[in-house]
Short mmCIF file of C-alpha atoms and ligand atoms in Angstrom, two decimals:
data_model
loop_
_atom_site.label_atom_id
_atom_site.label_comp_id
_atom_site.label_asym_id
_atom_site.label_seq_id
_atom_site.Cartn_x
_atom_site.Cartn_y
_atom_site.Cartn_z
CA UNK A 1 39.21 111.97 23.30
CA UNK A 2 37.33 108.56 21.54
CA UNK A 3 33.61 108.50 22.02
CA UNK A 4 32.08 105.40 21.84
CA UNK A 5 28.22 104.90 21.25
CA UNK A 6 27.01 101.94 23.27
CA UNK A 7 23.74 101.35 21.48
CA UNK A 8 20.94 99.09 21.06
CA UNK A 9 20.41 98.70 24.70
CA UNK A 10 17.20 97.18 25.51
CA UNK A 11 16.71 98.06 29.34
CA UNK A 12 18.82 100.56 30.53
CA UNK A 13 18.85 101.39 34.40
CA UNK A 14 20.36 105.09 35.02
CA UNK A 15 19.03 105.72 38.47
CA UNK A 16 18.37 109.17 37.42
CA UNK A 17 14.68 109.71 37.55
CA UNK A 18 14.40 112.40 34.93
CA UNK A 19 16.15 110.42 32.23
CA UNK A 20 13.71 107.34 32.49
CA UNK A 21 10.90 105.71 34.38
CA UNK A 22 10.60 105.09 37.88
CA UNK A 23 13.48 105.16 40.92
CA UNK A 24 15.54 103.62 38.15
CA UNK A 25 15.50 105.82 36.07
CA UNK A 26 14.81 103.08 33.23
CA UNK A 27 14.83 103.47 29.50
CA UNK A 28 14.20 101.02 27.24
CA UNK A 29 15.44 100.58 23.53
CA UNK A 30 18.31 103.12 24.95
CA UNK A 31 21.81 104.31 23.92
CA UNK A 32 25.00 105.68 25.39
CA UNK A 33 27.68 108.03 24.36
CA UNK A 34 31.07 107.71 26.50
CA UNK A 35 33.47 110.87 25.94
CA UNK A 36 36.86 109.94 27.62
CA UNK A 37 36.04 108.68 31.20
CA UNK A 38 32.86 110.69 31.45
CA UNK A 39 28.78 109.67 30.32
CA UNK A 40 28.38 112.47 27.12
CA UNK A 41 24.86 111.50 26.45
CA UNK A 42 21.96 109.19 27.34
CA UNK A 43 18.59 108.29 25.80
CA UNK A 44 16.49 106.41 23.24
CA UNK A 45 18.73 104.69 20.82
CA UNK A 46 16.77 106.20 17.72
CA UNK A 47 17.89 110.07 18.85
CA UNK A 48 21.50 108.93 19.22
CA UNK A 49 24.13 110.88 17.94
CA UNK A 50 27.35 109.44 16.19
CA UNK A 51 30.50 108.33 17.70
CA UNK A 52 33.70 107.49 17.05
CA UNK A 53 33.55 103.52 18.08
CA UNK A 54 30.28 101.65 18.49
CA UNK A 55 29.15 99.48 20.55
CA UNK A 56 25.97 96.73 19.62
CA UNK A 57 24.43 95.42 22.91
CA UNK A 58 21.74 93.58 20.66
CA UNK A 59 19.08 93.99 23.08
CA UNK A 60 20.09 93.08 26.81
CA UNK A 61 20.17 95.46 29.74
CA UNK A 62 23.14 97.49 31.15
CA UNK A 63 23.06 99.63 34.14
CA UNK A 64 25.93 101.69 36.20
CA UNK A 65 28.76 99.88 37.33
CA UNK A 66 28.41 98.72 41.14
CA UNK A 67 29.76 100.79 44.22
CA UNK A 68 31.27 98.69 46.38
CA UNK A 69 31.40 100.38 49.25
CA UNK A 70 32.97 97.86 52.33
CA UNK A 71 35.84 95.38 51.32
CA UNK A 72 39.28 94.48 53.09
CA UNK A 73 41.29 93.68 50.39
CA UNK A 74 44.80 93.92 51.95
CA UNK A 75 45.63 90.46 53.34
CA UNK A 76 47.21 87.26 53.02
CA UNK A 77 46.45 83.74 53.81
CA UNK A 78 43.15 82.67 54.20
CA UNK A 79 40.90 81.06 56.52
CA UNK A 80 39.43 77.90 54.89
CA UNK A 81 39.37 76.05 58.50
CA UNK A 82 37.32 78.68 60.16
CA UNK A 83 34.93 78.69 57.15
CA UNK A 84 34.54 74.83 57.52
CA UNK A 85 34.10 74.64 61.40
CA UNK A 86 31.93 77.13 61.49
CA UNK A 87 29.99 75.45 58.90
CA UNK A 88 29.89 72.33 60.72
CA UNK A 89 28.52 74.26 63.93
CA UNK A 90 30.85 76.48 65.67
CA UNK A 91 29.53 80.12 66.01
CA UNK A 92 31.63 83.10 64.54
CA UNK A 93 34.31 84.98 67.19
CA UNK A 94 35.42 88.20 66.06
CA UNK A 95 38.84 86.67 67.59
CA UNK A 96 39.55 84.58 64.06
CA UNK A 97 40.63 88.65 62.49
CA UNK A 98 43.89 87.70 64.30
CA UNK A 99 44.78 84.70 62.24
CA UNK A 100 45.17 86.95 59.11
CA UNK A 101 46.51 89.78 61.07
CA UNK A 102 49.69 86.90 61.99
CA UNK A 103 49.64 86.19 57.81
CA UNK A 104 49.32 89.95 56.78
CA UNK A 105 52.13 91.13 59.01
CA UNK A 106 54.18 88.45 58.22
CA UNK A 107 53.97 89.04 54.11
CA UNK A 108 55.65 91.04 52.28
CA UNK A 109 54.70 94.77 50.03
CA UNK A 110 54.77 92.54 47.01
CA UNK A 111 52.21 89.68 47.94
CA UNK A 112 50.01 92.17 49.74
CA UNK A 113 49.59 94.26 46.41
CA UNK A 114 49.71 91.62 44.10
CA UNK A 115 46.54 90.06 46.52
CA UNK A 116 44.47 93.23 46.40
CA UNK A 117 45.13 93.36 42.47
CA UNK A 118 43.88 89.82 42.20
CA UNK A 119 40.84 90.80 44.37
CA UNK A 120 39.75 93.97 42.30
CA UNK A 121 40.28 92.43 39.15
CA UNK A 122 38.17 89.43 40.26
CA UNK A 123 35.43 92.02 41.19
CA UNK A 124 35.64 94.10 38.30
CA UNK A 125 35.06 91.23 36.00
CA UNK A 126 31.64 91.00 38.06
CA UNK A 127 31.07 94.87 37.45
CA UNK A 128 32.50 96.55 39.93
CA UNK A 129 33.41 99.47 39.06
CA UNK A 130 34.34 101.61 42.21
CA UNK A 131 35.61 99.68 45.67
CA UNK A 132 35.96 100.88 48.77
CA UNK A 133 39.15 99.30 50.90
CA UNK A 134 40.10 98.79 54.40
CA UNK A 135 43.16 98.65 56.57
CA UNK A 136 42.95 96.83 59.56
CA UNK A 137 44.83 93.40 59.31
CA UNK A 138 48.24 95.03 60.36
CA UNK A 139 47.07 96.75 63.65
CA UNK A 140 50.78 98.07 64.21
CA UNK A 141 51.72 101.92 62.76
CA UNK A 142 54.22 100.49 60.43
CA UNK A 143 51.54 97.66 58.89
CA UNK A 144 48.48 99.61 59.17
CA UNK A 145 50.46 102.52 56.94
CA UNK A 146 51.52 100.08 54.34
CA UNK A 147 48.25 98.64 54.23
CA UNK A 148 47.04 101.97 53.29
CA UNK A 149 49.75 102.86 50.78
CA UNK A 150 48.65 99.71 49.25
CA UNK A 151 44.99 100.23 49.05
CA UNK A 152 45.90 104.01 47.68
CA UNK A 153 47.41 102.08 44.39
CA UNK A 154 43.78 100.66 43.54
CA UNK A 155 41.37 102.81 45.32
CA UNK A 156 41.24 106.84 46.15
CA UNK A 157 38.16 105.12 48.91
CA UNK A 158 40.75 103.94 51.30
CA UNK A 159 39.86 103.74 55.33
CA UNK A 160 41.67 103.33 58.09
CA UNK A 161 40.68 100.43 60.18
CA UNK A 162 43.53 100.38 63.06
CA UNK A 163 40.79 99.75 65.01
CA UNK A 164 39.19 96.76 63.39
CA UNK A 165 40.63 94.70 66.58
CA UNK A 166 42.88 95.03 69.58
CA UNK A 167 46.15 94.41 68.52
CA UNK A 168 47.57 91.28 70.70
CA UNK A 169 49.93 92.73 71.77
CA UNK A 170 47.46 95.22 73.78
CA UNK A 171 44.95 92.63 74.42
CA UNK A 172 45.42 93.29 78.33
CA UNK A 173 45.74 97.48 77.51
CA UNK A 174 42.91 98.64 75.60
CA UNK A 175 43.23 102.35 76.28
CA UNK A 176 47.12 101.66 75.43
CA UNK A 177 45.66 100.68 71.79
CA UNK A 178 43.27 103.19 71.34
CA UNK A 179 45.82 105.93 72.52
CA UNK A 180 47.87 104.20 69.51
CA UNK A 181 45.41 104.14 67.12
CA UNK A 182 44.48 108.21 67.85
CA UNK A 183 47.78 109.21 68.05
CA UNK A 184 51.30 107.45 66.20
CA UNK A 185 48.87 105.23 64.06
CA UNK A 186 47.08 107.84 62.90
CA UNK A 187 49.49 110.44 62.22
CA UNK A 188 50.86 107.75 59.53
CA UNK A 189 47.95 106.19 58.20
CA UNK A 190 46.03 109.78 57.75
CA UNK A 191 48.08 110.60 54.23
CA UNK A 192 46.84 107.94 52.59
CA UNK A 193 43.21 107.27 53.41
CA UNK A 194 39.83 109.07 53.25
CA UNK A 195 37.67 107.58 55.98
CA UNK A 196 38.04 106.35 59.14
CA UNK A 197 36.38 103.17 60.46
CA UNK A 198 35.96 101.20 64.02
CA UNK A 199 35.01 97.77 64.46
CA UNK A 200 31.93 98.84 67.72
CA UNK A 201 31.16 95.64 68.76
CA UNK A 202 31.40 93.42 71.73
CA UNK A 203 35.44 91.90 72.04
CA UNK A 204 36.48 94.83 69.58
CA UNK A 205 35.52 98.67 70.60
CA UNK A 206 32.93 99.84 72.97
CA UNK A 207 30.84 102.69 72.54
CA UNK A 208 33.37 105.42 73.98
CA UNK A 209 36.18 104.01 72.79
CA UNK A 210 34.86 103.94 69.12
CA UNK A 211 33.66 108.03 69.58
CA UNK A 212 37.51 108.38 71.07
CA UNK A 213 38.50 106.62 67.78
CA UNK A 214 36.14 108.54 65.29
CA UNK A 215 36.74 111.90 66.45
CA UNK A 216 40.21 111.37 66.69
CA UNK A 217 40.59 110.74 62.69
CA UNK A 218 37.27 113.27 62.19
CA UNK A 219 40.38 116.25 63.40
CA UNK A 220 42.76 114.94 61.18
CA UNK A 221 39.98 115.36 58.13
CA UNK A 222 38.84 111.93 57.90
CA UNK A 223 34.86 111.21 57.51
CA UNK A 224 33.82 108.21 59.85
CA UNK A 225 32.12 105.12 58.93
CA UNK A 226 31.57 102.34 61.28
CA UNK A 227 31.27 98.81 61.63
CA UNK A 228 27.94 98.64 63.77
CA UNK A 229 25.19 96.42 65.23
CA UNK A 230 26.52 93.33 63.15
CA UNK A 231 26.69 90.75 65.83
CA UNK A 232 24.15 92.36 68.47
CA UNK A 233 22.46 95.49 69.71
CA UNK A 234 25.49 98.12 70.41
CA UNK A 235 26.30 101.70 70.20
CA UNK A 236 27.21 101.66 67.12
CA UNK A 237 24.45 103.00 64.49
CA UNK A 238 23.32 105.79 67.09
CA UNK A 239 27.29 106.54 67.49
CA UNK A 240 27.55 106.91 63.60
CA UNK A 241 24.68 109.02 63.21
CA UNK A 242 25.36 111.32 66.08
CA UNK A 243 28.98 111.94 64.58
CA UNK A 244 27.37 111.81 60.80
CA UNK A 245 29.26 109.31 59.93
CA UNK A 246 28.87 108.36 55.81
CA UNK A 247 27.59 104.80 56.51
CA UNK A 248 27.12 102.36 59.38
CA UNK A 249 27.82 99.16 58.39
CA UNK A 250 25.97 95.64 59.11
CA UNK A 251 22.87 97.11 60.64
CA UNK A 252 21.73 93.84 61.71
CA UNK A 253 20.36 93.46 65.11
CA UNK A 254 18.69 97.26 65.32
CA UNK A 255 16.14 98.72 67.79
CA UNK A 256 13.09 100.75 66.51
CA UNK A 257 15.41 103.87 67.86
CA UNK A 258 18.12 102.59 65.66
CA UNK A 259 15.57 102.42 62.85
CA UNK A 260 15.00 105.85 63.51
CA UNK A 261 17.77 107.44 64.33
CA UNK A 262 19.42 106.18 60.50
CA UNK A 263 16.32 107.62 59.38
CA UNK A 264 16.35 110.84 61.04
CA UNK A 265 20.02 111.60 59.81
CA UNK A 266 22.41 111.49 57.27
CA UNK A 267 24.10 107.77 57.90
CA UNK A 268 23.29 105.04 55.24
CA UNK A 269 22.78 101.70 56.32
CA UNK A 270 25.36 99.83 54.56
CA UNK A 271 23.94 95.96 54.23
CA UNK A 272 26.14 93.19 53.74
CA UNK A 273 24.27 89.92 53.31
CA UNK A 274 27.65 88.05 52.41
CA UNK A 275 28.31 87.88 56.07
CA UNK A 276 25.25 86.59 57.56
CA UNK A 277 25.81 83.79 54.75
CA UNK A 278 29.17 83.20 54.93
CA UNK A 279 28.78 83.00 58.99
CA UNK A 280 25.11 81.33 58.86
CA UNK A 281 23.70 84.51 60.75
CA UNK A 282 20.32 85.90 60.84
CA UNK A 283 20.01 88.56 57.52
CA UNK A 284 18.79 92.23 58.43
CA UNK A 285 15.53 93.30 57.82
CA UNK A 286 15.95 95.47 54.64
CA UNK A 287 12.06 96.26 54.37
CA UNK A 288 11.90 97.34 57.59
CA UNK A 289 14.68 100.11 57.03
CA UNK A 290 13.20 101.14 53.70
CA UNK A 291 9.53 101.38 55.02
CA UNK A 292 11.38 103.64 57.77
CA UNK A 293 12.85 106.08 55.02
CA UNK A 294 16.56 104.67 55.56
CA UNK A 295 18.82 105.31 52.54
CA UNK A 296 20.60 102.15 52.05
CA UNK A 297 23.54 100.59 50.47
CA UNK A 298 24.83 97.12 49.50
CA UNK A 299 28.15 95.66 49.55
CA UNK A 300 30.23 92.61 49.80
CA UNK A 301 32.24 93.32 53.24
CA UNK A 302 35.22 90.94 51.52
CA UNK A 303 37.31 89.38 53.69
CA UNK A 304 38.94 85.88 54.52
CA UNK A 305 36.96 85.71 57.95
CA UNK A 306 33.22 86.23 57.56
CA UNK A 307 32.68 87.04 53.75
CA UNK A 308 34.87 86.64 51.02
CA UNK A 309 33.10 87.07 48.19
CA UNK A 310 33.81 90.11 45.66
CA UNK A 311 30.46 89.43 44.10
CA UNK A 312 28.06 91.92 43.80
CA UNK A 313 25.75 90.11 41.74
CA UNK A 314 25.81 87.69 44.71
CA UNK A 315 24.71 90.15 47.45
CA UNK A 316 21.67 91.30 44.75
CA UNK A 317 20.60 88.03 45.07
CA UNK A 318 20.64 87.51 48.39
CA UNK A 319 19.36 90.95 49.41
CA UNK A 320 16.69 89.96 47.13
CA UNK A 321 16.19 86.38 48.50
CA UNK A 322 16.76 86.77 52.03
CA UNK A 323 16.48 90.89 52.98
CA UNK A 324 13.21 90.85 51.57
CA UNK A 325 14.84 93.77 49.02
CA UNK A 326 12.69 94.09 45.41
CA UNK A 327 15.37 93.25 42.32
CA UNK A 328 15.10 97.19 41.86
CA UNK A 329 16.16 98.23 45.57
CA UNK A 330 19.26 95.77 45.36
CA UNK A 331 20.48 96.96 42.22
CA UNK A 332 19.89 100.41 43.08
CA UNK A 333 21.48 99.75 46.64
CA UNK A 334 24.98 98.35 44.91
CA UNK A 335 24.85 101.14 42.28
CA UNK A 336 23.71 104.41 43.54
CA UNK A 337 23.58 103.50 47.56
CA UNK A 338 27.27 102.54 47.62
CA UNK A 339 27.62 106.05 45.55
CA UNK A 340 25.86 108.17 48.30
CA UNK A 341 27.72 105.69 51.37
CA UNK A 342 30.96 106.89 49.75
CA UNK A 343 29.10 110.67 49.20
CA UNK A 344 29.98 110.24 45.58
CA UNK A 345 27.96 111.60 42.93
CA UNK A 346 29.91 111.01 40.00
CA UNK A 347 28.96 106.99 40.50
CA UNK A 348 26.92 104.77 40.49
CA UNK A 349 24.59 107.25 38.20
CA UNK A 350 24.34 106.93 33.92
CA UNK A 351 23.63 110.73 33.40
CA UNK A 352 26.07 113.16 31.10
CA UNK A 353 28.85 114.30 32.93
CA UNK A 354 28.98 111.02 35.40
CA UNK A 355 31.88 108.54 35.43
CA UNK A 356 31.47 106.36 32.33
CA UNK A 357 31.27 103.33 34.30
CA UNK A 358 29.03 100.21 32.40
CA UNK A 359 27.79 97.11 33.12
CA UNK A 360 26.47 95.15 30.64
CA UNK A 361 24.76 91.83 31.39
CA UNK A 362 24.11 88.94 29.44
CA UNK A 363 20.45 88.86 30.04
CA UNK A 364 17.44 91.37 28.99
CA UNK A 365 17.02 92.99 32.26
CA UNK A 366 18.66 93.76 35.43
CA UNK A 367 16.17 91.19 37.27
CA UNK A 368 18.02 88.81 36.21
CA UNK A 369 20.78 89.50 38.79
CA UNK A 370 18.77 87.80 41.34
CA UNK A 371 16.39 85.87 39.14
CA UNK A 372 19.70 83.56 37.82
CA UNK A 373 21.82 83.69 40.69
CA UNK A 374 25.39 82.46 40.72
CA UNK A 375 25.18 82.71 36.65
CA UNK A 376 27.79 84.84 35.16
CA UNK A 377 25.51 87.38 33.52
CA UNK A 378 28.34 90.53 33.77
CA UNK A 379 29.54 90.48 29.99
CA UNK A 380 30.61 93.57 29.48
CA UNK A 381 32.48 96.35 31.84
CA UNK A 382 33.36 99.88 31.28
CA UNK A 383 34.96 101.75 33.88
CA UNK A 384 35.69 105.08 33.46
CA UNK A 385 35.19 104.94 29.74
CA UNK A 386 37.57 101.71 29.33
CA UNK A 387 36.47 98.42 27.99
CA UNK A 388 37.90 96.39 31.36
CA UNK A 389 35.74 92.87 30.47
CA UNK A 390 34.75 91.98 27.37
CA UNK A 391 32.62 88.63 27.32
CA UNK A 392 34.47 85.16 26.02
CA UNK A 393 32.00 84.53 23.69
CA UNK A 394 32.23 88.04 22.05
ZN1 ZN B 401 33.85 94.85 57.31
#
C-alpha cells in the first residue's frame, strides 16, 4: 500500500479532541499520513514522518470529508414547476412526491443509476465523502427493490423508504399499504438496505402506522430512522426515540418534550436547512437543541421536491446563517454528526486508523464555509485514501 503525506496544512479540523484544540480537535501547521484507505498518522507538520507521495497544501485548512447522512438519490425527472410556484406563493404539499414517483417508475435501471452516479459525483466534488440514500420514489415491491439495488452500487447507507408516501394506488387503503410495506415490500427490499425510514407526518404516516412500519423492518434487522416533525408538531421525534431510532430527521416544529426527549436518548437530530430554503419554511432552532444537550447532525435531504441541493458547504452556511449554528457546530454537524446519525465511527473523524477521507478547501480555515458562501472553496477530496477532486487550477 502507497502512503501519501498530506503536509503543510495550516488549520486542520480532526474532531478528535485529544489530537488538537477544542471540540474540533484543531491543529494548526499540521500534517497527514494516508496508508491505503485508512488515516496512518496525524499531527504537527514538523514531526511528520516520510511517505511515499506528498502532498503540499501550502497553508489552507482541510478537515474530514462530510457525512451526508439524508439524500434520495434514486429518481428521475424533476420538479422545476413546483419549485417555481411555490416560489411565487403556493405552500409545499407533501402530495408533489407523487410526480417523481410517476417519472421514477416509469424509467428505466439504466437512467436511475446513471442519475444517482451523477448526483454523488456532483456531491463528492463538494466533499462528500460518505452519503446516505433513500428508496421511496417507487412505492411498489418491484420499484422500491430496484431502487435499493441501485443505491447498494454507491452507498453500503442505503434505507428503505416504502413508506415515504401512500402509494396511489392505496390512497383510499392505508392499512392495505402499510400491510405492503411490512410484509411483500419488505421481504425484498430488506437484502439490500441498512435502515429503515417512514415519512410521520400529516398526509403520509401517522403515529401508529409509522411504529407498525419501524418495528416491522427493526425484526428483519434494520435500524430505524425517521422523517419527523418537519412540517408540524407530530409523533414523530418521541416515536424515534422511544424505538432508538439512529436519527430523526427535520426536527423542525418541536415541543420542549421533544427537546427533551432527543436529549434524554440516543436519537440525533438530523437538521436539514436545504428544505426550509428550498420550500421558504421556518428553519429549526439549532441553539435551542444544542443548549438542550441534543447531538446533532447536518445534511442536505436531496431531492427534486423540497431540496435538491447535494451541497454540504451550502447547508454550513445556512445552519450558520439561519439555525443560529457557530461555523464550528456546522462543520462538526456535517462531519462527525452525520458519522454518529449513521453510528459510524470510522467517519467523519481524522485520527489513525479512520477512513482516509479529506477535504481540502481553498481558503485558510474551515470558517470560510459559511463566511464565503456559494464559493467553491472544496479543492481537494480524498475519500478513502483516493485523490477523487483535484482543483482546476492545480
Ligand atoms: Zn428526506
Amino acid at each position: 500500500m502507497a502512503t501519501t503525506l498530506i503536509t503543510n496544512i495550516g488549520s486542520l479540523v480532526t474532531n478528535d479532541p485529544d489530537l488538537g484544540a477544542g471540540p474540533l480537535g484543531l491543529i494548526r501547521d499540521a500534517a497527514l499520513v494516508l496508508d491505503g484507505d485508512r488515516v496512518a498518522w496525524v499531527g504537527a507538520a514538523a514531526s511528520a514522518p516520510d511517505a511515499d507521495a506528498r502532498h503540499d497544501a501550502e497553508g489552507r485548512a482541510a478537515h474530514p470529508g462530510f457525512v451526508d447522512s439524508h439524500a434520495h438519490l434514486v429518481f428521475a425527472g424533476d420538479r422545476t414547476a413546483e419549485f417555481d410556484a411555490r416560489m411565487s406563493g403556493q405552500a409545499y404539499q407533501a402530495g408533489g412526491i407523487r410526480t417523481t414517483v410517476a417519472a421514477t417508475r416509469a424509467a428505466s435501471d439504466e437512467h436511475l443509476a446513471a442519475n444517482a452516479a451523477y448526483l454523488v459525483e456532483e456531491a463528492a466534488r463538494q466533499g462528500t465523502t460518505t452519503i446516505e440514500i433513500k428508496s421511496g420514489y417507487g412505492l411498489t415491491v418491484a420499484d422500491e427493490e430496484r431502487a435499493l439495488r441501485i443505491a447498494s452500487a454507491f452507498t453500503t447507507e442505503t434505507t428503505y423508504l416504502g413508506a415515504h408516501i401512500v402509494a396511489p394506488e392505496y390512497a383510499d387503503d392505508v392499512a392495505g399499504y402499510v400491510d405492503l410495506v411490512t410484509g411483500p415490500m419488505l421481504d425484498a427490499c430488506a437484502p439490500h438496505a441498512r435502515w429503515v425510514d417512514v415519512f410521520c407526518e400529516r398526509g403520509a404516516f401517522d403515529g401508529d402506522q409509522a411504529r407498525a412500519i419501524l418495528k416491522a423492518g427493526a425484526a428483519r434487522g434494520l435500524i430505524p430512522r425517521v422523517h419527523a416533525n418537519q412540517l408540524g408538531h407530530g409523533p414523530g421525534v418521541q416515536l424515534a426515540v422511544e424505538l432508538g431510532a439512529a436519527s430523526a430527521d427535520h426536527c423542525t416544529h418541536l415541543t420542549d418534550a421533544d427537546v427533551d426527549a432527543l436529549a434524554a436518548g440516543d436519537t440525533v437530530a438530523t437538521l436539514l436547512p436545504g428544505a426550509e430554503f428550498s420550500t421558504r419554511a421556518v428553519y429549526p432552532d439549532a441553539r435551542r437543541l444544542f443548549a438542550a444537550g441534543v447531538d446533532i447532525a447536518l445534511s442536505t435531504d436531496c431531492n427534486p421536491g423540497s431540496s435538491y441541493t447535494t451541497s454540504m458547504p451550502f447547508c454550513i452556511a445556512l445552519a450558520v446563517r439561519d439555525m443560529g449554528m457557530t461555523p464550528d457546530q456546522a462543520l462538526y454537524a456535517a462531519t462527525a454528526g452525520g458519522a454518529r446519525a449513521l453510528r459510524r465511527a470510522d467517519v467523519g473523524v481524522l485520527r489513525p486508523g479512520a477512513r482516509a477521507d479529506v477535504v481540502e478547501l481553498d481558503a485558510p480555515s474551515h470558517v470560510h464555509l459559511a463566511y464565503r458562501p456559494g464559493v467553491p472553496l472544496v479543492r481537494g477530496v480524498w475519500r478513502a485514501g483516493l485523490r477523487v477532486r483535484a482543483s482546476d487550477r492545480g
